[in-house]
Amino acid sequence: MFSKSCEYAIKATIYIAEQAGFDKRVGLKEIAQAIDSPEAFTAKILQQLSKNRIVDSVKGPSGGFSMDKKNLEVLKLSQIVKAIDGDSVYKGCGLGFNECSEKKPCPVHYKFKTIRDELRNMLETTSVKDLSMNLNKGLAFLKK
Amino acid sequence: MFSKSCEYAIKATIYIAEQAGFDKRVGLKEIAQAIDSPEAFTAKILQQLSKNRIVDSVKGPSGGFSMDKKNLEVLKLSQIVKAIDGDSVYKGCGLGFNECSEKKPCPVHYKFKTIRDELRNMLETTSVKDLSMNLNKGLAFLKK
DNA sequence: AAATTAAAGGATAATTTTATCCCTTAACAT
DNA sequence: ATGTTAAGGGATAAAATTATCCTTTAATTT
């Protein structure tokens, strides 16, 4: 569904959001441990998230990554996915055609349309807060 | 959604099915041209499809690939996908956890569940005949 | 039976994705 | 101001995926 990078990005964002809820700023090392991801690779992804203003970062002692609490409801899964994987998930054709459309549908077009539309809708309506709330309730887990 | 290999596999199968409808056996070269895929790579994929009895192959002159007409309604998209990509699509977690389940749901589990279930259902109910029929009606296309 | 044709299969290469290393830059603490 | 800390960023490496080449095997045709 998503690239590994994107999976890490989602996990990292959820973790940062969770900690931001406690007004905690968290460092790369802590994040990588929490979501069980390779540190250096995660650093790259956090850079992208930071550039895309999905998280904010501060250098130096007691620095690290955090998020604007007020933004947690507004920030949608779709924005993370877009920042890392682009819009391939949205406009991607089931058979990899890029000209695939309503007017020139590929053989699987109509079969896939519903599902991709729903996926899009789900990503666009699910906020980071939705996900981190689940996490706090113990209904879900982040680390393998 | 699927690997490139899987995309080629679906396209190739649809094309072979279409031609099998005319009782035509088709060769690698023709298939690769029809679906606009690299020939040698497509050969590998056809080997897998053949091993999985999704298509049948005959060597030598007037050989090539074909399918049992009677099977076109029975053969589902899911079988092609499984033969090439395994069952990652079915049991794949949105965040890449392999222990993700009802009992131990990842943060996106419930959000993704519906969509993955629908995808699974769609793949398991869509027959190759459904797709090749569309193609014949000119409603869809195979070659870019 | 021999020649020809086309798939099967092994080895290898190119590309993309994932991952690591190390040096630079910026923020904070003293 | 200086040292320490942590993110930023460039270069490189490893792994996986995609792709090609070439030899072998098995059919069909003559």
Coordinates of C-alpha atoms (C1' of nucleotides) in Angstrom, one line a residue:
Chain A
M1 CA 0.0 0.0 0.0
F2 CA 2.6 2.5 1.1
S3 CA 6.4 2.6 0.9
K4 CA 8.4 1.6 3.9
S5 CA 9.4 5.3 4.2
C6 CA 5.8 6.2 4.4
E7 CA 5.1 3.6 7.0
Y8 CA 7.9 4.9 9.2
A9 CA 6.6 8.4 8.6
I10 CA 3.1 7.6 9.8
K11 CA 4.4 5.7 12.8
A12 CA 6.9 8.5 13.7
T13 CA 4.2 11.1 13.3
I14 CA 1.8 9.2 15.6
Y15 CA 4.5 8.9 18.2
I16 CA 5.5 12.5 18.1
A17 CA 1.9 13.5 18.2
E18 CA 1.3 11.3 21.3
Q19 CA 4.3 12.9 23.1
A20 CA 3.3 16.3 21.9
G21 CA 0.1 15.7 23.8
F22 CA 2.3 15.6 27.0
D23 CA 4.1 18.7 25.8
K24 CA 7.2 16.5 25.3
R25 CA 9.7 17.1 22.5
V26 CA 11.3 13.9 21.4
G27 CA 14.7 13.1 19.8
L28 CA 15.5 10.9 16.8
K29 CA 16.9 8.1 19.0
E30 CA 13.8 7.9 21.1
I31 CA 11.5 7.9 18.1
A32 CA 13.5 5.2 16.2
Q33 CA 13.4 3.0 19.3
A34 CA 9.7 3.7 19.9
I35 CA 8.7 2.7 16.4
D36 CA 11.4 0.2 15.9
S37 CA 12.9 1.7 12.8
P38 CA 16.5 2.3 11.6
E39 CA 17.8 5.5 13.1
A40 CA 19.6 7.1 10.2
F41 CA 16.9 6.2 7.8
T42 CA 14.3 7.6 10.1
A43 CA 16.3 10.8 10.3
K44 CA 15.9 11.3 6.6
I45 CA 12.2 10.8 6.8
L46 CA 11.9 13.2 9.7
Q47 CA 13.7 15.8 7.6
Q48 CA 11.0 15.5 5.0
L49 CA 8.2 15.7 7.5
S50 CA 9.9 18.8 8.9
K51 CA 10.3 20.4 5.5
N52 CA 6.6 19.7 4.9
R53 CA 5.8 21.3 8.2
I54 CA 4.1 18.2 9.4
V55 CA 6.4 18.1 12.4
D56 CA 8.7 20.9 13.7
S57 CA 12.2 20.3 14.8
V58 CA 14.6 22.1 17.1
K59 CA 18.4 21.6 17.1
G60 CA 20.7 21.4 20.1
P61 CA 20.3 20.3 23.7
S62 CA 16.7 19.6 24.7
G63 CA 15.9 19.9 21.0
G64 CA 14.1 17.3 18.9
F65 CA 10.8 16.9 17.2
S66 CA 7.3 18.0 18.2
M67 CA 4.0 19.2 16.8
D68 CA 1.5 21.9 17.4
K69 CA -1.1 20.4 19.6
K70 CA -3.8 22.5 18.0
N71 CA -2.9 21.0 14.6
L72 CA -3.4 17.4 15.5
E73 CA -7.1 17.4 14.5
V74 CA -6.4 19.3 11.4
L75 CA -3.5 17.2 10.2
K76 CA -4.7 14.3 8.1
L77 CA -3.1 11.0 7.2
S78 CA -3.3 12.1 3.6
Q79 CA -0.8 14.9 4.2
I80 CA 1.8 12.5 5.6
V81 CA 1.3 10.1 2.7
K82 CA 1.5 12.9 0.2
A83 CA 4.7 14.3 1.7
I84 CA 6.4 10.9 1.4
D85 CA 4.9 8.9 -1.4
G86 CA 3.4 11.8 -3.4
D87 CA 0.0 11.3 -4.9
S88 CA 0.6 7.9 -6.5
V89 CA -1.9 6.3 -4.0
Y90 CA -4.6 8.7 -5.2
K91 CA -4.2 8.7 -8.9
G92 CA -2.5 5.3 -9.2
C93 CA -4.1 2.8 -11.6
G94 CA -4.5 -0.8 -10.6
L95 CA -2.5 -1.8 -13.6
G96 CA 0.0 1.0 -13.6
F97 CA -1.3 2.9 -16.5
N98 CA -1.0 6.7 -16.1
E99 CA -3.5 7.5 -18.7
C100 CA -6.1 5.4 -16.9
S101 CA -9.2 7.5 -16.4
E102 CA -13.0 7.6 -16.6
K103 CA -12.8 8.2 -20.3
K104 CA -10.1 5.6 -21.0
P105 CA -10.5 3.1 -18.3
C106 CA -8.2 0.1 -17.9
P107 CA -9.8 -3.3 -17.5
V108 CA -9.7 -3.1 -13.7
H109 CA -10.6 0.6 -13.5
Y110 CA -14.2 0.3 -12.3
K111 CA -13.4 -2.6 -10.1
F112 CA -10.7 -0.5 -8.4
K113 CA -12.3 2.9 -8.5
T114 CA -14.5 2.4 -5.4
I115 CA -11.7 1.1 -3.3
R116 CA -9.3 3.8 -4.2
D117 CA -11.9 6.5 -3.7
E118 CA -12.6 5.1 -0.3
L119 CA -8.9 4.9 0.6
R120 CA -8.5 8.5 -0.5
N121 CA -11.5 9.5 1.6
M122 CA -10.3 7.6 4.6
L123 CA -6.8 9.2 4.4
E124 CA -8.3 12.7 4.0
T125 CA -10.7 12.4 6.9
T126 CA -8.5 10.5 9.4
S127 CA -6.6 13.0 11.6
V128 CA -3.4 12.3 13.4
K129 CA -5.3 12.9 16.6
D130 CA -7.7 10.0 15.8
L131 CA -4.8 7.7 15.7
S132 CA -2.8 8.9 18.7
M133 CA -6.0 8.8 20.8
N134 CA -6.5 5.1 20.0
L135 CA -2.9 4.6 21.0
N136 CA -3.4 6.2 24.4
K137 CA -6.4 4.1 25.1
G138 CA -4.2 1.0 24.7
L139 CA -6.3 -0.1 21.8
A140 CA -3.4 -0.1 19.5
F141 CA 0.4 -0.4 19.5
L142 CA 3.2 1.2 17.7
K143 CA 6.2 -0.9 18.3
K144 CA 6.3 -4.4 16.8
Chain B
M1 CA -0.9 -1.5 -4.7
F2 CA 0.7 -4.3 -6.6
S3 CA 4.2 -4.9 -7.7
K4 CA 5.2 -4.3 -11.3
S5 CA 5.5 -8.0 -11.8
C6 CA 1.9 -8.4 -10.7
E7 CA 0.7 -5.7 -12.9
Y8 CA 2.3 -7.4 -15.9
A9 CA 0.8 -10.7 -14.8
I10 CA -2.7 -9.3 -14.7
K11 CA -2.4 -7.6 -18.0
A12 CA -0.8 -10.7 -19.6
T13 CA -3.5 -12.9 -18.2
I14 CA -6.3 -10.7 -19.5
Y15 CA -4.7 -10.6 -22.9
I16 CA -4.2 -14.4 -23.0
A17 CA -7.8 -14.8 -21.8
E18 CA -9.1 -12.6 -24.5
Q19 CA -7.3 -14.5 -27.2
A20 CA -8.2 -17.8 -25.7
G21 CA -11.8 -16.7 -26.3
F22 CA -11.0 -16.8 -30.0
D23 CA -9.2 -20.2 -29.5
K24 CA -6.0 -18.5 -30.2
R25 CA -2.7 -19.5 -28.5
V26 CA -0.3 -16.5 -28.2
G27 CA 3.4 -16.3 -27.9
L28 CA 5.6 -14.3 -25.6
K29 CA 6.5 -11.7 -28.2
E30 CA 2.9 -11.0 -29.0
I31 CA 1.9 -10.8 -25.4
A32 CA 4.7 -8.4 -24.5
Q33 CA 3.8 -6.2 -27.4
A34 CA 0.1 -6.2 -26.6
I35 CA 0.6 -5.2 -23.0
D36 CA 3.7 -3.1 -23.6
S37 CA 6.0 -4.9 -21.3
P38 CA 9.7 -6.0 -21.4
E39 CA 9.8 -9.3 -23.2
A40 CA 12.4 -11.2 -21.1
F41 CA 10.8 -10.0 -17.8
T42 CA 7.4 -10.9 -19.0
A43 CA 8.7 -14.4 -19.8
K44 CA 9.6 -14.9 -16.1
I45 CA 6.2 -13.9 -15.0
L46 CA 4.5 -16.2 -17.5
Q47 CA 6.6 -19.0 -16.2
Q48 CA 5.2 -18.3 -12.7
L49 CA 1.7 -18.1 -14.0
S50 CA 2.2 -21.4 -15.8
K51 CA 3.6 -23.1 -12.7
N52 CA 0.6 -21.9 -10.8
R53 CA -1.7 -23.3 -13.6
I54 CA -3.2 -19.9 -14.3
V55 CA -2.2 -20.2 -17.9
D56 CA -1.0 -23.2 -19.8
S57 CA 2.1 -23.2 -22.0
V58 CA 3.2 -25.3 -25.0
K59 CA 6.7 -25.2 -26.4
G60 CA 7.7 -25.4 -30.0
P61 CA 6.2 -24.2 -33.2
S62 CA 2.6 -23.0 -32.9
G63 CA 3.1 -23.2 -29.2
G64 CA 2.6 -20.3 -26.7
F65 CA 0.3 -19.5 -23.9
S66 CA -3.4 -20.1 -23.6
M67 CA -6.1 -20.8 -21.0
D68 CA -9.0 -23.2 -20.6
K69 CA -12.1 -21.2 -21.7
K70 CA -14.3 -22.9 -19.1
N71 CA -12.0 -21.7 -16.4
L72 CA -12.2 -18.0 -17.2
E73 CA -15.2 -17.4 -15.0
V74 CA -13.7 -19.5 -12.2
L75 CA -10.3 -17.9 -12.3
K76 CA -10.3 -14.8 -10.0
L77 CA -8.0 -11.8 -9.9
S78 CA -7.0 -12.9 -6.4
Q79 CA -5.4 -16.0 -7.7
I80 CA -3.1 -14.1 -10.1
V81 CA -2.2 -11.6 -7.3
K82 CA -1.5 -14.5 -4.9
A83 CA 0.7 -16.3 -7.5
I84 CA 2.9 -13.2 -8.0
D85 CA 2.7 -11.1 -4.9
G86 CA 1.8 -13.7 -2.3
D87 CA -0.8 -12.8 0.3
S88 CA 0.8 -9.5 1.4
V89 CA -2.2 -7.6 0.0
Y90 CA -4.6 -9.6 2.0
K91 CA -2.9 -9.7 5.4
G92 CA -0.8 -6.6 4.9
C93 CA -1.0 -4.1 7.7
G94 CA -1.2 -0.4 6.8
L95 CA 1.9 0.2 8.9
G96 CA 3.7 -2.9 8.0
F97 CA 3.3 -4.8 11.2
N98 CA 2.9 -8.5 10.8
E99 CA 1.3 -9.1 14.2
C100 CA -1.4 -6.5 13.4
S101 CA -4.7 -8.1 14.1
E102 CA -8.1 -7.6 15.7
K103 CA -6.6 -8.5 19.1
K104 CA -3.5 -6.4 18.7
P105 CA -4.6 -3.6 16.3
C106 CA -2.1 -1.1 15.0
P107 CA -3.1 2.6 15.2
V108 CA -4.5 2.5 11.6
H109 CA -6.0 -1.0 11.8
Y110 CA -9.7 -0.1 12.1
K111 CA -9.3 2.7 9.6
F112 CA -7.8 0.3 7.0
K113 CA -9.8 -2.8 7.8
T114 CA -12.8 -1.9 5.7
I115 CA -10.8 -1.0 2.7
R116 CA -8.6 -4.0 2.8
D117 CA -11.5 -6.3 3.3
E118 CA -13.2 -4.7 0.3
L119 CA -10.1 -5.0 -1.8
R120 CA -9.9 -8.7 -0.9
N121 CA -13.5 -9.2 -1.6
M122 CA -13.2 -7.5 -5.0
L123 CA -10.2 -9.5 -6.0
E124 CA -11.9 -12.7 -4.9
T125 CA -15.1 -12.0 -6.8
T126 CA -13.7 -10.5 -10.0
S127 CA -13.1 -13.2 -12.6
V128 CA -10.7 -12.9 -15.5
K129 CA -13.8 -13.2 -17.7
D130 CA -15.3 -10.0 -16.2
L131 CA -12.1 -8.2 -17.2
S132 CA -11.6 -9.6 -20.7
M133 CA -15.3 -9.0 -21.5
N134 CA -14.9 -5.3 -20.7
L135 CA -11.9 -5.3 -23.0
N136 CA -13.8 -6.8 -25.9
K137 CA -16.6 -4.2 -25.5
G138 CA -14.0 -1.5 -26.1
L139 CA -14.7 -0.1 -22.6
A140 CA -11.2 -0.6 -21.6
F141 CA -7.7 -0.9 -22.9
L142 CA -4.6 -2.9 -22.2
K143 CA -1.8 -1.2 -24.0
K144 CA -0.7 2.2 -22.8
Chain C
dA1 C1' 15.1 -38.4 -37.5
dA2 C1' 16.5 -33.5 -38.2
dA3 C1' 15.6 -28.8 -38.2
dT4 C1' 13.1 -25.3 -36.4
dT5 C1' 10.4 -23.0 -33.1
dA6 C1' 9.2 -21.3 -28.6
dA7 C1' 9.1 -21.8 -23.6
dA8 C1' 12.1 -22.9 -19.3
dG9 C1' 15.7 -21.7 -16.6
dG10 C1' 20.2 -20.0 -15.0
dA11 C1' 23.3 -16.1 -14.6
dT12 C1' 23.9 -11.4 -14.6
dA13 C1' 23.0 -6.3 -14.9
dA14 C1' 20.4 -1.9 -14.0
dT15 C1' 17.4 0.6 -11.2
dT16 C1' 15.0 1.7 -7.2
dT17 C1' 14.3 1.5 -2.5
dT18 C1' 16.1 1.1 1.9
dA19 C1' 19.7 1.9 5.0
dT20 C1' 24.3 3.7 7.0
dC21 C1' 28.2 6.9 7.7
dC22 C1' 30.1 11.1 8.6
dC23 C1' 30.6 15.9 8.4
dT24 C1' 28.1 20.5 8.9
dT25 C1' 25.0 23.6 11.0
dA26 C1' 22.3 25.5 14.6
dA27 C1' 20.5 25.8 19.3
dC28 C1' 21.2 25.6 24.1
dA29 C1' 24.0 25.4 28.6
dT30 C1' 27.7 26.8 31.1
Chain D
dA1 C1' 32.4 33.0 24.0
dT2 C1' 32.9 27.9 24.2
dG3 C1' 31.6 23.3 24.4
dT4 C1' 28.1 20.2 24.0
dT5 C1' 24.0 18.4 21.9
dA6 C1' 20.9 17.2 18.3
dA7 C1' 19.0 17.9 13.7
dG8 C1' 20.4 18.8 8.5
dG9 C1' 22.5 17.2 4.6
dG10 C1' 25.8 14.9 1.3
dA11 C1' 28.0 10.7 -0.1
dT12 C1' 27.9 5.9 -0.1
dA13 C1' 26.4 1.1 0.7
dA14 C1' 23.2 -2.9 0.9
dA15 C1' 19.0 -5.1 -0.5
dA16 C1' 15.1 -5.7 -3.3
dT17 C1' 12.9 -5.2 -7.5
dT18 C1' 12.9 -4.9 -12.3
dA19 C1' 15.1 -6.1 -16.5
dT20 C1' 18.3 -8.5 -20.0
dC21 C1' 21.1 -12.3 -22.0
dC22 C1' 22.1 -16.7 -23.2
dT23 C1' 21.9 -21.7 -23.0
dT24 C1' 18.8 -25.7 -22.4
dT25 C1' 14.7 -28.3 -23.0
dA26 C1' 10.6 -29.7 -25.3
dA27 C1' 7.4 -29.5 -28.8
dT28 C1' 6.0 -29.3 -33.8
dT29 C1' 7.0 -29.4 -38.8
dT30 C1' 9.1 -31.3 -42.7

